[in-house]
Short mmCIF file of C-alpha atoms in Angstrom, two decimals:
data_model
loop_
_atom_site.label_atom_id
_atom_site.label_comp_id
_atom_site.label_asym_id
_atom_site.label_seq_id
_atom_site.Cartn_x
_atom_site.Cartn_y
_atom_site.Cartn_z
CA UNK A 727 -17.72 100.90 34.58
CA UNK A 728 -15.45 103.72 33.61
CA UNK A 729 -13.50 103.06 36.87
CA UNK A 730 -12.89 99.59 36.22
CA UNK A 731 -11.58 100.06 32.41
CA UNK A 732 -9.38 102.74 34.40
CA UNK A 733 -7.82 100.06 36.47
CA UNK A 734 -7.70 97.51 33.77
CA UNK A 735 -5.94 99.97 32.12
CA UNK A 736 -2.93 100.93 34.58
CA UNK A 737 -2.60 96.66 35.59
CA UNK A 738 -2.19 96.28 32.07
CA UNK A 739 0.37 99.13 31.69
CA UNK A 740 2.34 97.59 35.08
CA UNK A 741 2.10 94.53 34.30
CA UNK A 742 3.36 94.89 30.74
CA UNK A 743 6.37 97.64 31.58
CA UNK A 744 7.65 94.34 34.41
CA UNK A 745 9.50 92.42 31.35
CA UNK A 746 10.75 95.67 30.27
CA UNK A 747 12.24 96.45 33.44
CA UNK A 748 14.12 93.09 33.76
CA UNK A 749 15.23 92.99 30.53
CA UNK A 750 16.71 96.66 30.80
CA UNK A 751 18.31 95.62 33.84
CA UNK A 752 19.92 92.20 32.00
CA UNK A 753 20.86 94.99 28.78
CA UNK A 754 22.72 97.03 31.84
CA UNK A 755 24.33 93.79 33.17
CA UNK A 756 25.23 92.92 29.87
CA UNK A 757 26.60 96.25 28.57
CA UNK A 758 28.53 96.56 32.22
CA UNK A 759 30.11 93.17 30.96
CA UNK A 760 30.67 94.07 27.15
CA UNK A 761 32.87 97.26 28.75
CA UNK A 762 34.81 95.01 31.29
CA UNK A 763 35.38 92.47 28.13
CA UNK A 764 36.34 95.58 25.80
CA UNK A 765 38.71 97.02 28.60
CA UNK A 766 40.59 93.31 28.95
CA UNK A 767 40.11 92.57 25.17
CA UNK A 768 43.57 93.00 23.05
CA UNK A 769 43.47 94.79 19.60
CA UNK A 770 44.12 93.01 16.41
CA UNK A 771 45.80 94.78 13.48
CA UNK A 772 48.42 94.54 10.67
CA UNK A 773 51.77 96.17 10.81
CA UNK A 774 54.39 96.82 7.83
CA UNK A 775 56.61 94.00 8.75
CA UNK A 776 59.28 96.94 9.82
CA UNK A 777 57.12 98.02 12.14
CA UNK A 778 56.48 94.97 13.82
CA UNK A 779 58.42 93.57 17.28
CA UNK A 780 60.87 90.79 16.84
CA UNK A 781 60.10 89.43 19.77
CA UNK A 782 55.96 88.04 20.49
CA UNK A 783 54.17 89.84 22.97
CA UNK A 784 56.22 93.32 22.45
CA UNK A 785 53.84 95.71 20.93
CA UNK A 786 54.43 97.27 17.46
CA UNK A 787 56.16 100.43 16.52
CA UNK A 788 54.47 102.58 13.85
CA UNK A 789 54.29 106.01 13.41
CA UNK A 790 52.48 108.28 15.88
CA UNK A 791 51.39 112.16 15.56
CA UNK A 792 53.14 114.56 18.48
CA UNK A 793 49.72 114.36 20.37
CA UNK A 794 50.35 110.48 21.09
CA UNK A 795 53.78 110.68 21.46
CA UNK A 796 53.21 113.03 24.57
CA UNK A 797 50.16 111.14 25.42
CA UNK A 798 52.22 107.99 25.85
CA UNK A 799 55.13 109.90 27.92
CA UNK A 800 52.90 110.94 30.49
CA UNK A 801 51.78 107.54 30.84
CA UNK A 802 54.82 106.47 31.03
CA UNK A 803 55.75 108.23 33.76
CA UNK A 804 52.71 107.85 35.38
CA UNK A 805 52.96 104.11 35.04
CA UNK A 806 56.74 104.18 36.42
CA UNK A 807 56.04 106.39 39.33
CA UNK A 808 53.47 103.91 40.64
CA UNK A 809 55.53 101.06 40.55
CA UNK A 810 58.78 102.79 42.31
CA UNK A 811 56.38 103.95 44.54
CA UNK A 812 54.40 101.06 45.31
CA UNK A 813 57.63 99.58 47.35
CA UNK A 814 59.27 102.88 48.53
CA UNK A 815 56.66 104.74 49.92
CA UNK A 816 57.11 101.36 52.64
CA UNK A 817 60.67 100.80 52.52
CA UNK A 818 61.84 104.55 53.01
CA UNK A 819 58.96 104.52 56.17
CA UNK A 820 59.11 101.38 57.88
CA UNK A 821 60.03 103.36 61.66
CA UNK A 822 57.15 105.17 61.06
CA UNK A 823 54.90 102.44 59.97
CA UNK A 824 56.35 100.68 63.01
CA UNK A 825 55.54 103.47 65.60
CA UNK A 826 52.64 104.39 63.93
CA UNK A 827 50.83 100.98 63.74
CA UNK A 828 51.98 99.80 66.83
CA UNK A 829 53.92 97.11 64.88
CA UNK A 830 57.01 94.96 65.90
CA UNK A 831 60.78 94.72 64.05
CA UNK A 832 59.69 91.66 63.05
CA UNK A 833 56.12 92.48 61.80
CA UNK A 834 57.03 95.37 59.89
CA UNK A 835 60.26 93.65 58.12
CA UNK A 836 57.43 91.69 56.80
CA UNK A 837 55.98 94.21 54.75
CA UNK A 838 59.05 94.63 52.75
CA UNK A 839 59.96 90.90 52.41
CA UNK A 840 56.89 89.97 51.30
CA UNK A 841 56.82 92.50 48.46
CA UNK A 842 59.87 91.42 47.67
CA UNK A 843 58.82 87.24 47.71
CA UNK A 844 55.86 88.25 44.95
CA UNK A 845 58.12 90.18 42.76
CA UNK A 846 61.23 87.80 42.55
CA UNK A 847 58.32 85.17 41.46
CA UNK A 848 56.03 86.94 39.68
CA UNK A 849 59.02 88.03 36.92
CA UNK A 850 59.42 84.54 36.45
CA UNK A 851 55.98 84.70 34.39
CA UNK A 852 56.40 87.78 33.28
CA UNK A 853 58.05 87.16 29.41
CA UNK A 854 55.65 84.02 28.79
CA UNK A 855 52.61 85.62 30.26
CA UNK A 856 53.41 88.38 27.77
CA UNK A 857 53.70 86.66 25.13
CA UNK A 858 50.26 84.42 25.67
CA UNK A 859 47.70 86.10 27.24
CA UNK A 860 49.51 90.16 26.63
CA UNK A 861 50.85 92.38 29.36
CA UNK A 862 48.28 95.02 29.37
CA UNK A 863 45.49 92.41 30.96
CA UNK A 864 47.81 91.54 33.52
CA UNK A 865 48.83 94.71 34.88
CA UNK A 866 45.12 95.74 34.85
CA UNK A 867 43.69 93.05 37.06
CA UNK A 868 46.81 93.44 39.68
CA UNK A 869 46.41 97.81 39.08
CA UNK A 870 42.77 96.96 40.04
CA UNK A 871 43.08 94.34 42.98
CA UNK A 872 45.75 96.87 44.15
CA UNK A 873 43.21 99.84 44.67
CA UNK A 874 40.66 98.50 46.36
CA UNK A 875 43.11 96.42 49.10
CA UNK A 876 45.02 99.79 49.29
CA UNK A 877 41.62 101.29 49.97
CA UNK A 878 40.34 98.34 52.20
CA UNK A 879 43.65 98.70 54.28
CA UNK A 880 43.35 102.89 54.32
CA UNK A 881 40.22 102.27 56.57
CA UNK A 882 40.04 98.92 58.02
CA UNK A 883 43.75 98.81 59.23
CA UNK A 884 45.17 95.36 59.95
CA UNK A 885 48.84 93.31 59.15
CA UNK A 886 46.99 91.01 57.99
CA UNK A 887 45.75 93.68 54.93
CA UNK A 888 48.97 95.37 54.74
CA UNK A 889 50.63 92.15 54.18
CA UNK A 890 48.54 90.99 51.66
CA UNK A 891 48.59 94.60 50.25
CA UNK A 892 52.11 94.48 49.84
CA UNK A 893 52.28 91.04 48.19
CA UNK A 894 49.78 92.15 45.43
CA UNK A 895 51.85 95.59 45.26
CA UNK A 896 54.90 93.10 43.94
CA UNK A 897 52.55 91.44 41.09
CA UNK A 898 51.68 95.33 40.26
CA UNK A 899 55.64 96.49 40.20
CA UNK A 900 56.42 93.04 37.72
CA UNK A 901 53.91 94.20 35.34
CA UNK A 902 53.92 97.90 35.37
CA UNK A 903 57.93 98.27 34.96
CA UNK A 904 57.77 96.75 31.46
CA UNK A 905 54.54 99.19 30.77
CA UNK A 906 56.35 102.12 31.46
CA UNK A 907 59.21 101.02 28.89
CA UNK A 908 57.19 100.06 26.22
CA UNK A 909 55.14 103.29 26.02
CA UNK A 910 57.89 105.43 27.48
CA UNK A 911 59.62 103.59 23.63
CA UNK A 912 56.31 104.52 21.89
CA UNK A 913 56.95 108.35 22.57
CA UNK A 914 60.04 108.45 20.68
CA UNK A 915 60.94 107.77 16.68
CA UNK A 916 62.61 104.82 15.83
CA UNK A 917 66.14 106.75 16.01
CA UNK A 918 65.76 108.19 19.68
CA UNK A 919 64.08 105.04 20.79
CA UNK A 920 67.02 103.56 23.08
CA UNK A 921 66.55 107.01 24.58
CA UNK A 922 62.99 106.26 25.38
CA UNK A 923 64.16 103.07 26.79
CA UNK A 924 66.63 104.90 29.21
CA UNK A 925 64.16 107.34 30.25
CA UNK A 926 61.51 104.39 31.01
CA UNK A 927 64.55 102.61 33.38
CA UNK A 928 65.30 106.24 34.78
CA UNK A 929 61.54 106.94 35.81
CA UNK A 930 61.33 104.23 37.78
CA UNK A 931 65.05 105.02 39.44
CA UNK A 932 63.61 108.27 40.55
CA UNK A 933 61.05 106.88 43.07
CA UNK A 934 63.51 106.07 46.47
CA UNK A 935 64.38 109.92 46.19
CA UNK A 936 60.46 110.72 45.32
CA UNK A 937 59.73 109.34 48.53
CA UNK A 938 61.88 110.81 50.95
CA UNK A 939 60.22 114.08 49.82
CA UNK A 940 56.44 113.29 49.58
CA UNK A 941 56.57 110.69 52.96
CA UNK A 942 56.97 113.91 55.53
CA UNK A 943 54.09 115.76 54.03
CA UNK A 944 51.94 112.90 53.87
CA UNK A 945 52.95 111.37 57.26
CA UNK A 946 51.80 115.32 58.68
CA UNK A 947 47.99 114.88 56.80
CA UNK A 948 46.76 111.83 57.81
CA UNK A 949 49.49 110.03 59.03
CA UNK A 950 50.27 106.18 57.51
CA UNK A 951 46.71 106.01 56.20
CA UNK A 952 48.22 109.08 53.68
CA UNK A 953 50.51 106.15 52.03
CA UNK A 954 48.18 103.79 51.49
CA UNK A 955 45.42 106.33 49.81
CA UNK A 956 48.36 107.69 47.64
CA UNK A 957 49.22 103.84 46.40
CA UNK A 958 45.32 103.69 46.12
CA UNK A 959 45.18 107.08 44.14
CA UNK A 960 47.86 106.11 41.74
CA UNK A 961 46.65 102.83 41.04
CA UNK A 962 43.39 104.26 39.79
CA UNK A 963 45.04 106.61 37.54
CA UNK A 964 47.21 104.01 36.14
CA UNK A 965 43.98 101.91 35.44
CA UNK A 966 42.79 104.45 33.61
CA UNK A 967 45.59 105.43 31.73
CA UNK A 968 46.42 102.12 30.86
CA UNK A 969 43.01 101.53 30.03
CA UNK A 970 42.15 104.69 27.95
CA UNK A 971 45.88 104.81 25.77
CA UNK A 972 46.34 101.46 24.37
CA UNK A 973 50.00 100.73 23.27
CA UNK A 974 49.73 99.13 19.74
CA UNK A 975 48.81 95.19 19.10
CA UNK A 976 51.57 93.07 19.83
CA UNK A 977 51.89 89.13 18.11
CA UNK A 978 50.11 86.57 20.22
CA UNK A 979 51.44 82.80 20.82
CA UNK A 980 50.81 80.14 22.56
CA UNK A 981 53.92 79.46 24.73
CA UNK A 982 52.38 77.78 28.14
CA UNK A 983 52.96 74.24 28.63
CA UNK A 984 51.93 71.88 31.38
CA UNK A 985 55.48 71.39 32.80
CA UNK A 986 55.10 75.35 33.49
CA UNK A 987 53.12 75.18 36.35
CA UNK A 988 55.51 72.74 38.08
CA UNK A 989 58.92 75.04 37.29
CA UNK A 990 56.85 77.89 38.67
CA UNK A 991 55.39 76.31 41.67
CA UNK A 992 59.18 74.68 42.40
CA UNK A 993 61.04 77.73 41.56
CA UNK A 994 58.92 80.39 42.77
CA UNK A 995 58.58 78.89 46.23
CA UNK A 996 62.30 78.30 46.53
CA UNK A 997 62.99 81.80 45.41
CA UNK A 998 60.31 83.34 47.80
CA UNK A 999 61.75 81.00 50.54
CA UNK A 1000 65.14 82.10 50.00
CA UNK A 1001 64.16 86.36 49.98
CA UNK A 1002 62.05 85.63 53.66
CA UNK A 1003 64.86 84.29 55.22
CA UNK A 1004 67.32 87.30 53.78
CA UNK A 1005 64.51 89.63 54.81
CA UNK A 1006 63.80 88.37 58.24
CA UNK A 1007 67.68 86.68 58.62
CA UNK A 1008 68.88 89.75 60.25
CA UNK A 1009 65.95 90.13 63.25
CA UNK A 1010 65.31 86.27 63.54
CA UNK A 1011 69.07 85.68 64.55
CA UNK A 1012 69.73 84.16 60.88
CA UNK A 1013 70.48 79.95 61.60
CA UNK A 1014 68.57 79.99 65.40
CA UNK A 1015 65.32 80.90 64.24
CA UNK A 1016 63.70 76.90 63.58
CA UNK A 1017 61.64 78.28 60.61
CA UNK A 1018 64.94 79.84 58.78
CA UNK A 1019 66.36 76.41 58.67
CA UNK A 1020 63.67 75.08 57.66
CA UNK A 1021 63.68 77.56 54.87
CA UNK A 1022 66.69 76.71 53.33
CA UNK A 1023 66.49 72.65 53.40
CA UNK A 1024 63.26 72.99 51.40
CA UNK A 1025 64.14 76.37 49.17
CA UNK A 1026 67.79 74.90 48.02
CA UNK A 1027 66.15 71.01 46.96
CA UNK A 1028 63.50 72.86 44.89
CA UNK A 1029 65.59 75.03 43.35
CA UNK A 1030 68.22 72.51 42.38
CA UNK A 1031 64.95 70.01 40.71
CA UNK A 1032 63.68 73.49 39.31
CA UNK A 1033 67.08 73.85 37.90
CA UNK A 1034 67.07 70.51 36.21
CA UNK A 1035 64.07 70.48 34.73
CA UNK A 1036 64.33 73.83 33.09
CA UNK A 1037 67.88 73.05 31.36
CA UNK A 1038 66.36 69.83 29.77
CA UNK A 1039 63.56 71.81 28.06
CA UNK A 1040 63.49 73.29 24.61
CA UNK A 1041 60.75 76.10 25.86
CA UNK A 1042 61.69 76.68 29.47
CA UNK A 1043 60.27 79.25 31.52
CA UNK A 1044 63.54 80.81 32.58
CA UNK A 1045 66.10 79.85 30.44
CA UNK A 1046 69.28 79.17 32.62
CA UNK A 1047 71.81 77.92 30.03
CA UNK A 1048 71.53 81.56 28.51
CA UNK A 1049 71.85 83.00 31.99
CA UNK A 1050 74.70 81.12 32.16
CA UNK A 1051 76.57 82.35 29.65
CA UNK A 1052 79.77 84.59 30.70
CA UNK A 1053 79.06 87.63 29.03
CA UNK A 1054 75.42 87.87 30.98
CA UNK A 1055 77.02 86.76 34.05
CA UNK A 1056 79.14 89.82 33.61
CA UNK A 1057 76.23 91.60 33.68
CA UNK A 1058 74.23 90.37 36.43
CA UNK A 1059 77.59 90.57 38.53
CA UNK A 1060 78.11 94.18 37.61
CA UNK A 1061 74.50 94.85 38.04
CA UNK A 1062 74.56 93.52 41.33
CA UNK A 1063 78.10 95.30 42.17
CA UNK A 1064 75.74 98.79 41.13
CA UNK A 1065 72.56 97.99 43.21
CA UNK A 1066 75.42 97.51 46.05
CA UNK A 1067 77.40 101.32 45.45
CA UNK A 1068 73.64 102.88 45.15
CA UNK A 1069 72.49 101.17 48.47
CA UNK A 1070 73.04 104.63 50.21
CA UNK A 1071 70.49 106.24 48.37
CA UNK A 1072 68.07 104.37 50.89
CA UNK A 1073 70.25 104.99 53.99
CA UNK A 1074 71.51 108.19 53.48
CA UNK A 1075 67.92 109.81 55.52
CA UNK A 1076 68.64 107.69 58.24
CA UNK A 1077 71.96 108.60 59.16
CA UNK A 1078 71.56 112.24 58.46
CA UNK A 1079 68.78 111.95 61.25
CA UNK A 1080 71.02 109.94 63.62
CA UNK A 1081 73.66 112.63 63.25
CA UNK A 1082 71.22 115.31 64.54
CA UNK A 1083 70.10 116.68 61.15
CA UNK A 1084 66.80 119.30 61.42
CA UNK A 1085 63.81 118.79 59.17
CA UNK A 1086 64.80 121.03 56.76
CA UNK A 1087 67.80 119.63 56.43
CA UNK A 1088 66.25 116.57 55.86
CA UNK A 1089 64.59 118.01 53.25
CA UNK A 1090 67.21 119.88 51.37
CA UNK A 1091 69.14 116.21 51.17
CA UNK A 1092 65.74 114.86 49.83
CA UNK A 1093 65.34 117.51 46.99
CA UNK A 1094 69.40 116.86 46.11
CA UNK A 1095 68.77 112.95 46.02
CA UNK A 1096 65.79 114.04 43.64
CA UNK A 1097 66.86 116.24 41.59
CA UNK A 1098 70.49 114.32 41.15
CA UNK A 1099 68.43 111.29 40.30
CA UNK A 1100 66.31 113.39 37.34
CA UNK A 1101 69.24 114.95 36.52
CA UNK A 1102 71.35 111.98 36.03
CA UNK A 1103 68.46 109.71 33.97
CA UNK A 1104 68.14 113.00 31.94
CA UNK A 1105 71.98 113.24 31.35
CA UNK A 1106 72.03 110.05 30.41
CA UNK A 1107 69.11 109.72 27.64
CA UNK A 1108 70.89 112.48 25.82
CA UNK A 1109 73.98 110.90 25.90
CA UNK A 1110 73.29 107.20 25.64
CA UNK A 1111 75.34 105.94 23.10
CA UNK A 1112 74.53 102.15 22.19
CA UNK A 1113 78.77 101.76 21.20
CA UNK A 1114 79.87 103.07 24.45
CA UNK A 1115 77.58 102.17 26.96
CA UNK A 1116 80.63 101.32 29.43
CA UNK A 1117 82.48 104.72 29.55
CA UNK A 1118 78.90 106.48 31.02
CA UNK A 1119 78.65 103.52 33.71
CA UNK A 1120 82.40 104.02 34.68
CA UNK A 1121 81.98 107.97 35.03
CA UNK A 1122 79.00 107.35 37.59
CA UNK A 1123 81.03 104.90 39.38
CA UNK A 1124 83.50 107.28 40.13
CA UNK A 1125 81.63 109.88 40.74
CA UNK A 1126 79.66 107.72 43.61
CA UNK A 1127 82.88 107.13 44.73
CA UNK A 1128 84.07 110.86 45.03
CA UNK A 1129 80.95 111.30 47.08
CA UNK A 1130 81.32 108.13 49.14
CA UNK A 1131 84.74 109.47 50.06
CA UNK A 1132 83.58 112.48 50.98
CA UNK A 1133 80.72 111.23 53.33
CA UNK A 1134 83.31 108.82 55.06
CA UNK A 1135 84.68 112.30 56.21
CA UNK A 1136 81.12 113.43 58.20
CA UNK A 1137 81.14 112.65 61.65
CA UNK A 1138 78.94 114.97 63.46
CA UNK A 1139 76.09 117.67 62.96
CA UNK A 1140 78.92 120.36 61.65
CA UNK A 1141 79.64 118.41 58.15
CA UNK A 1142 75.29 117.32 57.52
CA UNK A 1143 75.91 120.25 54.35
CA UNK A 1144 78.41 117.86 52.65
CA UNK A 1145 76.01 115.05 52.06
CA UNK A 1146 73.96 117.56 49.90
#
């Protein structure tokens, strides 16, 4: 008898601790999707209207204690350094990644291009995106896709992963640049804040030159898997970060429209058609490659219909008539005139190596290009002066010039110390 109470007993007790078990687990499920909703979920508050952005979807600017202000710095360089890095750590390796993978011109010009294709579309979401659903989400998905397909590729190698690795690497690049201004911005007072905003540009400058110096050592570890696990690595952190230091609430609207999705889809296409064929042009034989052709009768219709649509709107999603205007075409040409004179930067390994240049040589021209990169962002942040932004820009021109005169004089293995 006193047996069978026993038993009664402990079936009771089991059977009565079974709801308790599944509705712990549906408490853990639910609190594991409470965090992933806080994470994505944007803060609300009220801001003196001084303190509030102009502009919807730009976060606020109030007053923050020294603690912050550092706090945000380091995230803004951590940010930065992930999206330079995120396309250099390829661009400044693709021989190795080619003799190291086993891959072909062709295959490995890929990896670039398609970076590239994601990028030139993604930024053509980036402001309205911003302003509707808030930046911070965005970069978080992408920052968290990114890991784990950097991860996936680290140990299950494959072009088909690195590809798609690289095209999710341009999404991350589109949103991150604009994270590391804003908090880069949040680190300064209002009066130095334009020098926050050079400093966020500069940090992300400084990643070409970053990766000429980290690629040997990590190339010597593990070989190309080293790349991928440090764009893995970095991703995480940023995740973090980004999760952990919030930048302040920024004005929400509603700015999406139906006629979006057909701009984008026209536009992005012709615009990723267009960077493939100037990507691969140059190993496909440019006009006798079929699919290059092909290319350009579809990407120059779309763009063109893109094009009219957008000027007829009131709320377009890239607004062209202001593009148009003659003081930002200035711009844009001089911009593009810059990106030109700097193209060296990314060359300047490769033809110290062809001229016989030793490792350490190498290296030495890697710390300069580093070094001359901080020193010039830093340079400029003190100096920045919002009345006489040309005279700076004209001084580095001719000082790229001086050099670039210079290294027209180096033709053999006896002159490799004047491109330090």
């Amino acid at each position: 008898m006193l047996n069978t109470q026993s038993t009664d007993w402990r079936v009771a007790l089991y059977t009565s601790s079974m709801p308790i078990h599944r509705d712990s687990h549906q408490r853990e499920q639910h609190r594991s999707m409470t965090t992933i909703r806080d994470l994505l979920d944007e803060e609300v508050a009220e801001f003196p209207v001084y303190e509030r952005s102009p502009v919807p979807g730009s976060p606020a600017t109030p007053t923050h204690g020294s603690a912050t202000r550092l706090a945000y710095a380091l995230v803004a360089v951590l940010v930065g350094t992930t999206a330079g890095l995120n396309g250099a750590l390829v661009s400044v390796n693709t021989l190795h990644l080619q003799q190291i993978m086993n891959l072909s011109a062709h295959q490995v010009a890929w990896l670039s291009t398609c970076y590239v294709m994601t990028a030139v579309s993604a930024n053509l979401l980036l402001i309205k995106v911003r302003q509707q659903y808030g930046l911070r989400r965005f970069a978080l998905v992408f920052l968290g896709l990114h890991a784990i397909l950097a991860l996936m590729l680290a140990f299950v190698p494959g072009l088909g992963t690195a590809l798609l690795v690289r095209a999710v690497s341009g999404f991350v690049a589109v949103a991150l640049i604009p994270l590391c201004l804003f908090n880069m911005m949040q680190a300064f007072p209002a009066r130095w804040r334009l020098r926050g905003l050079v400093l966020g540009i500069g940090v992300t400058q400084c990643a070409v030159p970053l990766a000429h110096v980290l690629s040997p050592s990590l190339l010597a570890s593990q070989g190309w898997r080293s790349l991928f696990l440090l764009e893995a690595g970095l991703a995480l952190l940023s995740l973090a970060a980004v999760g952990m230091l919030r930048l302040p609430p920024a004005e929400r609207v509603r700015v999406f429209q139906p006629l979006d999705l057909l701009t984008f889809v026209l536009m992005g296409s012709g615009l990723a058609l267009i960077a493939a064929v100037l990507g691969l042009g140059r190993w496909e034989g440019w006009f006798q490659a079929p699919w290059i052709v092909a290319s350009l009768f579809i990407a120059i219709p779309t763009l063109v219909a893109a094009g009219a649509i957008e000027t007829s709107r009131r709320t377009p999603l890239l607004n062209l008539r202001w593009l148009g205007r003659g003081d930002v075409a200035r711009f844009a040409v001089a911009v593009f005139m810059a990106r030109i004179v700097l193209a060296e930067q990314g060359i300047a390994i490769g033809v110290v190596s062809e001229l016989g240049g030793t490792s350490q040589q190498l290296a030495v021209l890697s710390m300069a290009m580093l070094g001359g990169a901080v020193g010039g962002v830093v340079i400029s942040a003190l100096t920045v002066n919002a009345e006489k932004l040309a005279r700076p820009m004209m001084l580095a021109v001719g000082i790229i010039g001086l050099a670039a005169l210079v290294d027209s004089m180096s033709d053999g293995a006896h002159h490799l110390n004047a491109f330090t």
